[in-house]
């Protein structure tokens, strides 16, 4: 046990010291029926790969969970119908496809506390124990950057669209997991270049 923990610690320290701009990232977004992972469900999962600063849309995926029991009022936000649910994939198979990337990618979310919170519960229920190398949160990166600039953070200043606006990135208004994953990937690259100012950026500077 001690040896395993020490190995993980060493690997993490080594990763944090590496160049952030040359990493492979898996940017993930979920659509949900609500905000509580204990009582609400994952409706869809999407991910986009960033490899060496390039967003690889050819490697992107978007799956709808056919195991959803009740959409409740969530279609108002994501537009996913019961018909789309019926033609989806099982959550277990989606999670297996997703977790296959954990060993070679750093995971990225916008608001990791929400989406990773749901995924942790779902992975545990599916008996999938693969651990991600590292998790980054573009919301946390932006909050840290604003606080370092002594900027007052107001309500809604850290939404995905608000963060993108500060980097003059176009607005994406539709609630769609794949669109939001792409939007988060673009935001991460913009943040990296803004923070690095043309110099080497270590992964640890994004945590």
Backbone as numpy.savetxt, mean C-alpha at the origin, in Angstrom:
# Nx Ny Nz CAx CAy CAz Cx Cy Cz
14.83 -19.17 18.26 14.00 -17.97 18.26 14.87 -16.71 18.26
15.87 -16.68 19.15 16.76 -15.53 19.24 17.53 -15.35 17.94
17.99 -16.48 17.38 18.74 -16.43 16.13 17.88 -15.89 15.00
16.62 -16.31 14.95 15.69 -15.84 13.93 15.46 -14.34 14.04
15.25 -13.86 15.27 15.02 -12.44 15.49 16.26 -11.62 15.13
17.43 -12.15 15.46 18.68 -11.46 15.14 18.87 -11.38 13.63
18.55 -12.46 12.93 18.66 -12.47 11.46 17.74 -11.44 10.84
16.51 -11.37 11.34 15.55 -10.38 10.85 16.05 -8.96 11.10
16.61 -8.74 12.28 17.11 -7.42 12.64 18.24 -7.00 11.71
19.16 -7.91 11.45 20.30 -7.61 10.58 19.83 -7.31 9.16
18.89 -8.14 8.65 18.37 -7.93 7.30 17.67 -6.59 7.18
16.92 -6.22 8.21 16.20 -4.94 8.21 17.20 -3.78 8.20
18.23 -3.87 9.05 19.24 -2.82 9.11 19.94 -2.66 7.76
20.23 -3.77 7.13 20.88 -3.74 5.82 19.97 -3.10 4.77
18.68 -3.45 4.83 17.72 -2.89 3.88 17.57 -1.39 4.07
17.49 -0.94 5.31 17.30 0.48 5.60 18.47 1.33 5.09
19.65 0.71 4.96 20.83 1.44 4.51 20.96 1.47 2.99
20.11 0.72 2.29 20.21 0.65 0.83 19.58 1.87 0.15
19.91 2.03 -1.13 19.39 3.14 -1.93 17.90 2.94 -2.19
17.09 3.89 -1.74 15.63 3.78 -1.88 15.18 3.80 -3.33
15.94 4.49 -4.18 15.51 4.67 -5.58 15.78 3.44 -6.45
16.51 2.48 -5.92 16.81 1.28 -6.71 16.04 0.06 -6.22
15.08 0.27 -5.32 14.34 -0.84 -4.73 13.15 -1.27 -5.60
12.64 -2.44 -5.27 11.42 -2.95 -5.88 10.31 -2.82 -4.84
9.24 -2.12 -5.21 8.13 -1.86 -4.29 6.84 -2.49 -4.81
6.00 -2.91 -3.88 4.66 -3.39 -4.21 3.67 -2.44 -3.54
3.01 -1.62 -4.36 2.10 -0.61 -3.84 0.69 -1.19 -3.85
0.05 -1.24 -2.69 -1.20 -1.97 -2.51 -2.33 -1.03 -2.09
-3.52 -1.30 -2.63 -4.71 -0.58 -2.18 -5.88 -1.54 -2.09
-6.74 -1.32 -1.11 -7.93 -2.16 -0.90 -9.19 -1.32 -1.01
-10.27 -1.95 -1.45 -11.60 -1.39 -1.26 -12.28 -2.22 -0.19
-12.98 -1.55 0.72 -13.51 -2.20 1.92 -14.99 -1.89 2.10
-15.64 -2.72 2.92 -17.05 -2.43 3.24 -17.17 -1.49 4.43
-16.07 -1.24 5.11 -16.06 -0.36 6.27 -14.65 -0.21 6.80
-14.51 0.32 8.00 -13.19 0.66 8.54 -12.70 -0.26 9.65
-13.52 -1.22 10.07 -13.14 -2.10 11.17 -12.84 -3.50 10.65
-11.57 -3.95 10.71 -11.23 -5.28 10.18 -11.88 -6.44 10.93
-12.42 -6.16 12.12 -13.07 -7.22 12.88 -14.50 -7.48 12.42
-15.11 -6.48 11.76 -16.50 -6.68 11.34 -16.76 -6.36 9.87
-15.83 -5.69 9.21 -16.00 -5.35 7.80 -15.11 -6.22 6.92
-15.31 -6.11 5.60 -14.66 -7.05 4.67 -13.85 -6.34 3.59
-12.92 -7.10 3.02 -12.15 -6.63 1.87 -12.98 -6.92 0.62
-13.26 -5.89 -0.16 -14.05 -6.05 -1.39 -13.13 -6.33 -2.57
-12.04 -5.59 -2.67 -11.09 -5.80 -3.77 -9.68 -5.46 -3.33
-8.73 -6.05 -4.02 -7.30 -5.83 -3.74 -6.61 -5.52 -5.06
-5.78 -4.48 -5.06 -5.01 -4.15 -6.26 -3.58 -3.82 -5.87
-2.66 -4.11 -6.78 -1.27 -3.73 -6.52 -0.56 -3.34 -7.80
0.43 -2.48 -7.61 1.26 -1.96 -8.69 2.72 -2.13 -8.28
3.55 -2.53 -9.21 4.98 -2.73 -8.92 5.78 -1.52 -9.38
6.69 -1.07 -8.50 7.69 -0.08 -8.88 9.04 -0.79 -8.85
9.77 -0.73 -9.93 11.09 -1.36 -10.00 12.10 -0.36 -10.54
13.06 -0.01 -9.68 14.11 0.92 -10.09 13.52 2.23 -10.63
12.56 2.79 -9.88 11.89 4.06 -10.17 10.89 3.99 -11.34
10.61 2.82 -11.85 9.68 2.66 -12.97 8.42 1.95 -12.51
7.25 2.57 -12.75 5.98 1.93 -12.41 5.64 0.91 -13.49
5.59 -0.35 -13.12 5.38 -1.45 -14.07 3.89 -1.81 -14.12
3.11 -1.04 -14.87 1.68 -1.31 -14.94 1.39 -2.67 -15.56
2.32 -3.19 -16.36 2.13 -4.52 -16.95 2.13 -5.61 -15.87
2.67 -5.31 -14.70 2.70 -6.27 -13.59 1.62 -5.97 -12.55
0.76 -5.00 -12.85 -0.29 -4.65 -11.89 -1.40 -5.71 -11.89
-2.10 -5.77 -10.78 -3.21 -6.73 -10.63 -4.35 -6.07 -9.88
-5.56 -6.51 -10.22 -6.76 -6.05 -9.50 -7.73 -7.22 -9.42
-8.06 -7.61 -8.20 -8.95 -8.75 -7.99 -10.11 -8.35 -7.09
-11.29 -8.86 -7.43 -12.48 -8.66 -6.59 -12.72 -9.93 -5.79
-13.01 -9.75 -4.51 -13.20 -10.86 -3.59 -14.62 -11.43 -3.69
-14.74 -12.64 -4.20 -16.07 -13.23 -4.38 -16.68 -13.73 -3.06
-15.87 -13.72 -1.98 -16.35 -14.22 -0.68 -17.05 -13.16 0.16
-17.18 -11.95 -0.36 -17.82 -10.88 0.41 -19.25 -11.27 0.74
-19.60 -11.16 2.00 -20.94 -11.57 2.45 -21.97 -10.46 2.27
-21.55 -9.21 2.54 -22.49 -8.09 2.41 -21.74 -6.82 2.03
-22.14 -6.21 0.91 -21.51 -4.96 0.48 -21.99 -3.76 1.29
-23.11 -3.91 1.97 -23.71 -2.81 2.75 -23.80 -1.56 1.87
-23.32 -0.42 2.36 -23.40 0.83 1.60 -22.14 1.11 0.79
-21.16 0.19 0.83 -19.86 0.47 0.21 -19.89 0.68 -1.31
-20.85 0.12 -2.09 -20.86 0.40 -3.53 -20.99 1.88 -3.87
-21.51 2.67 -2.94 -21.60 4.12 -3.16 -20.21 4.70 -3.40
-19.20 4.10 -2.74 -17.84 4.62 -2.82 -17.02 3.96 -3.92
-17.09 2.62 -4.03 -16.22 1.93 -4.98 -16.93 1.43 -6.23
-18.26 1.43 -6.23 -19.00 1.07 -7.43 -18.98 -0.40 -7.79
-18.51 -1.26 -6.90 -18.45 -2.70 -7.19 -19.80 -3.33 -6.86
-20.39 -4.01 -7.84 -21.73 -4.57 -7.71 -21.69 -6.02 -7.24
-22.86 -6.53 -6.87 -22.97 -7.95 -6.49 -22.63 -8.86 -7.66
-22.94 -8.42 -8.88 -22.60 -9.20 -10.07 -21.08 -9.32 -10.22
-20.36 -8.22 -9.98 -18.90 -8.25 -10.05 -18.33 -9.16 -8.96
-18.95 -9.13 -7.79 -18.52 -10.01 -6.68 -18.65 -11.47 -7.10
-19.78 -11.81 -7.72 -20.03 -13.20 -8.12 -18.99 -13.71 -9.12
-18.42 -12.81 -9.90 -17.42 -13.18 -10.90 -15.99 -13.00 -10.41
-15.82 -12.77 -9.11 -14.50 -12.53 -8.55 -13.74 -13.80 -8.21
-12.68 -13.64 -7.43 -11.85 -14.76 -6.98 -11.96 -14.91 -5.47
-11.64 -16.08 -4.98 -11.66 -16.29 -3.53 -10.58 -15.43 -2.88
-10.85 -14.97 -1.67 -9.89 -14.13 -0.98 -8.59 -14.89 -0.72
-8.69 -16.17 -0.42 -7.48 -16.97 -0.18 -6.55 -16.97 -1.39
-7.12 -17.14 -2.59 -6.29 -17.17 -3.79 -5.69 -15.80 -4.07
-6.44 -14.74 -3.77 -5.92 -13.38 -3.94 -4.74 -13.15 -3.00
-4.90 -13.58 -1.75 -3.85 -13.39 -0.75 -2.60 -14.20 -1.08
-2.78 -15.37 -1.66 -1.62 -16.18 -2.06 -0.85 -15.49 -3.17
-1.57 -14.92 -4.13 -0.91 -14.18 -5.22 -0.19 -12.95 -4.68
-0.83 -12.26 -3.76 -0.25 -11.06 -3.18 1.00 -11.38 -2.36
0.89 -12.35 -1.47 1.99 -12.66 -0.55 3.20 -13.25 -1.26
3.02 -13.74 -2.49 4.14 -14.27 -3.27 5.18 -13.19 -3.55
4.78 -11.91 -3.46 5.69 -10.79 -3.73 6.40 -10.29 -2.47
6.02 -10.81 -1.30 6.53 -10.25 -0.04 8.04 -10.38 0.10
8.61 -11.44 -0.44 10.04 -11.68 -0.26 10.93 -10.75 -1.08
10.42 -10.25 -2.20 11.29 -9.44 -3.06 10.83 -7.99 -3.22
9.81 -7.60 -2.46 9.31 -6.22 -2.57 9.13 -5.58 -1.19
9.32 -4.27 -1.16 8.91 -3.48 0.00 7.45 -3.10 -0.23
6.60 -3.33 0.77 5.18 -3.00 0.62 4.94 -1.52 0.88
4.03 -0.94 0.11 3.70 0.48 0.25 2.19 0.65 0.29
1.73 1.48 1.22 0.31 1.82 1.32 0.19 3.32 1.51
-1.00 3.85 1.24 -1.34 5.19 1.73 -2.35 4.96 2.85
-1.90 5.15 4.07 -2.62 4.81 5.30 -2.51 3.31 5.56
-1.30 2.89 5.87 -1.02 1.47 6.12 -1.78 0.93 7.32
-2.06 1.79 8.30 -2.77 1.33 9.49 -4.12 0.69 9.12
-4.77 1.25 8.09 -6.06 0.72 7.65 -5.89 -0.52 6.78
-5.22 -0.38 5.65 -5.15 -1.49 4.69 -4.33 -2.66 5.20
-3.17 -2.40 5.80 -2.37 -3.50 6.33 -3.08 -4.14 7.52
-3.85 -3.34 8.26 -4.63 -3.90 9.36 -5.61 -4.95 8.86
-6.30 -4.67 7.76 -7.23 -5.64 7.16 -6.47 -6.84 6.61
-5.34 -6.60 5.94 -4.59 -7.71 5.35 -4.01 -8.63 6.41
-3.55 -8.08 7.52 -3.00 -8.93 8.59 -4.06 -9.90 9.11
-5.26 -9.39 9.31 -6.36 -10.24 9.78 -6.67 -11.31 8.74
-6.77 -10.91 7.48 -7.11 -11.85 6.40 -6.02 -12.90 6.20
-4.76 -12.48 6.25 -3.64 -13.43 6.09 -3.62 -14.45 7.22
-3.90 -14.00 8.42 -3.94 -14.90 9.58 -5.06 -15.92 9.41
-6.23 -15.45 8.98 -7.36 -16.35 8.79 -7.10 -17.37 7.68
-6.27 -16.97 6.70 -5.94 -17.86 5.58 -4.72 -18.73 5.87
-4.18 -18.61 7.10 -2.99 -19.37 7.52 -1.79 -19.12 6.60
-1.66 -17.87 6.14 -0.50 -17.45 5.35 0.42 -16.65 6.27
1.62 -17.15 6.49 2.51 -16.56 7.49 3.70 -15.81 6.88
3.74 -15.65 5.57 4.84 -14.94 4.92 4.91 -13.50 5.44
6.12 -13.07 5.81 6.32 -11.73 6.36 6.87 -10.79 5.28
6.36 -9.55 5.20 6.93 -8.59 4.25 8.31 -8.13 4.70
9.16 -7.75 3.75 10.50 -7.23 4.06 10.41 -5.96 4.88
9.49 -5.08 4.47 9.34 -3.78 5.11 8.04 -3.17 4.61
7.42 -2.33 5.42 6.20 -1.63 5.03 6.44 -0.13 5.10
6.14 0.57 4.01 6.21 2.03 3.98 4.81 2.60 3.81
4.62 3.80 4.32 3.31 4.46 4.27 3.50 5.88 3.72
2.96 6.15 2.53 3.12 7.48 1.94 2.45 8.56 2.79
1.41 8.19 3.54 0.77 9.15 4.45 1.76 9.53 5.55
2.43 8.54 6.12 3.42 8.78 7.19 4.60 9.59 6.64
5.06 9.24 5.43 6.18 9.97 4.81 5.82 11.44 4.66
4.60 11.71 4.20 4.17 13.10 3.98 4.01 13.84 5.30
3.45 13.17 6.29 3.28 13.80 7.61 4.64 14.18 8.18
5.61 13.27 8.10 6.95 13.53 8.61 7.60 14.69 7.86
7.42 14.73 6.55 8.01 15.80 5.73 7.42 17.16 6.10
6.10 17.22 6.29 5.45 18.47 6.65 5.85 18.94 8.05
5.96 18.00 8.98 6.37 18.36 10.34 7.81 18.88 10.36
8.67 18.30 9.53 10.07 18.77 9.44 10.14 20.19 8.89
9.12 20.56 8.12 9.05 21.92 7.56 8.28 22.87 8.48
7.89 22.35 9.67 7.09 23.12 10.64 5.78 23.59 10.04
5.23 22.76 9.14 3.94 23.07 8.51 2.79 22.59 9.37
1.81 23.46 9.59 0.62 23.05 10.35 -0.19 22.06 9.50
-0.52 20.92 10.08 -1.26 19.89 9.36 -2.74 19.99 9.75
-3.57 20.29 8.77 -5.00 20.43 9.01 -5.73 19.15 8.61
-7.00 19.10 9.00 -7.82 17.95 8.64 -7.87 17.81 7.11
-7.71 16.60 6.64 -7.73 16.26 5.21 -6.46 16.65 4.46
-5.44 17.16 5.15 -4.18 17.51 4.49 -3.39 16.28 4.07
-3.73 15.12 4.62 -2.96 13.91 4.34 -3.74 12.89 3.53
-4.87 13.29 2.94 -5.56 12.39 2.03 -4.67 12.17 0.80
-4.93 11.11 0.07 -4.12 10.81 -1.10 -4.12 11.96 -2.10
-5.30 12.50 -2.38 -5.38 13.60 -3.36 -4.70 14.87 -2.85
-4.85 15.16 -1.55 -4.21 16.36 -0.99 -2.69 16.24 -1.06
-2.18 15.06 -0.77 -0.73 14.83 -0.85 -0.24 14.97 -2.29
-0.99 14.41 -3.23 -0.60 14.48 -4.65 -0.60 15.93 -5.14
-1.55 16.73 -4.67 -1.65 18.12 -5.09 -0.38 18.90 -4.75
0.23 18.60 -3.60 1.44 19.32 -3.21 2.61 19.05 -4.15
2.54 17.94 -4.89 3.60 17.60 -5.85 3.16 17.88 -7.29
2.03 18.60 -7.41 1.47 18.94 -8.72 1.17 17.71 -9.56
0.76 16.64 -8.90 0.31 15.44 -9.59 -1.18 15.59 -9.88
-1.67 15.03 -10.98 -3.09 15.18 -11.33 -4.00 14.48 -10.32
-5.22 14.99 -10.19 -6.19 14.40 -9.27 -6.84 13.17 -9.88
-6.97 12.12 -9.07 -7.74 10.94 -9.45 -8.95 10.90 -8.53
-10.13 11.07 -9.10 -11.31 11.20 -8.24 -12.08 9.90 -8.06
-11.88 8.92 -8.93 -12.68 7.70 -8.79 -12.09 6.82 -7.70
-13.00 6.19 -6.92 -12.58 5.26 -5.87 -12.44 3.88 -6.52
-11.23 3.54 -6.88 -10.96 2.25 -7.51 -9.61 1.80 -7.01
-9.51 0.55 -6.54 -8.28 0.09 -5.89 -7.06 0.21 -6.80
-7.20 -0.15 -8.07 -6.04 -0.11 -8.97 -5.63 1.34 -9.26
-6.61 2.21 -9.46 -6.31 3.62 -9.69 -5.61 4.22 -8.48
-6.11 3.88 -7.28 -5.50 4.42 -6.06 -4.11 3.84 -5.82
-3.90 2.59 -6.20 -2.56 2.00 -6.08 -1.58 2.72 -7.00
-2.01 3.00 -8.22 -1.17 3.74 -9.16 -0.91 5.15 -8.64
-1.94 5.79 -8.11 -1.80 7.14 -7.57 -0.81 7.16 -6.41
-0.85 6.14 -5.58 0.07 6.03 -4.44 1.50 5.78 -4.93
1.64 4.97 -5.96 2.96 4.71 -6.54 3.58 6.00 -7.07
2.79 6.79 -7.78 3.27 8.07 -8.31 3.66 9.02 -7.17
2.85 9.01 -6.12 3.14 9.86 -4.96 4.46 9.44 -4.30
4.67 8.15 -4.13 5.92 7.67 -3.51 7.13 8.16 -4.30
7.10 8.02 -5.62 8.23 8.46 -6.44 8.45 9.97 -6.31
7.36 10.73 -6.29 7.48 12.19 -6.13 8.08 12.53 -4.77
7.64 11.83 -3.73 8.19 12.07 -2.39 9.68 11.75 -2.35
10.06 10.63 -2.93 11.47 10.21 -2.94 12.35 11.28 -3.59
11.91 11.79 -4.72 12.72 12.77 -5.44 12.73 14.12 -4.72
11.64 14.45 -4.06 11.60 15.71 -3.31 12.52 15.62 -2.09
12.51 14.50 -1.40 13.32 14.33 -0.19 14.80 14.18 -0.53
15.09 13.48 -1.61 16.49 13.20 -1.94 17.23 14.42 -2.49
16.50 15.31 -3.19 17.12 16.51 -3.79 18.33 16.14 -4.65
18.21 15.03 -5.39 19.28 14.63 -6.28 20.40 13.84 -5.63
20.32 13.63 -4.32 21.34 12.89 -3.59 20.84 11.47 -3.32
21.73 10.62 -2.84 21.33 9.26 -2.49 20.32 9.29 -1.35
19.26 8.53 -1.51 18.21 8.46 -0.49 18.19 7.04 0.07
18.40 6.91 1.37 18.35 5.60 2.00 16.91 5.21 2.32
16.64 3.92 2.24 15.31 3.41 2.55 14.88 3.87 3.95
15.82 3.88 4.88 15.52 4.26 6.26 14.98 5.66 6.40
15.28 6.54 5.43 14.79 7.92 5.48 13.30 8.01 5.16
12.73 6.92 4.68 11.31 6.89 4.34 10.46 6.25 5.44
11.09 5.73 6.46 10.34 5.03 7.51 9.91 5.97 8.62
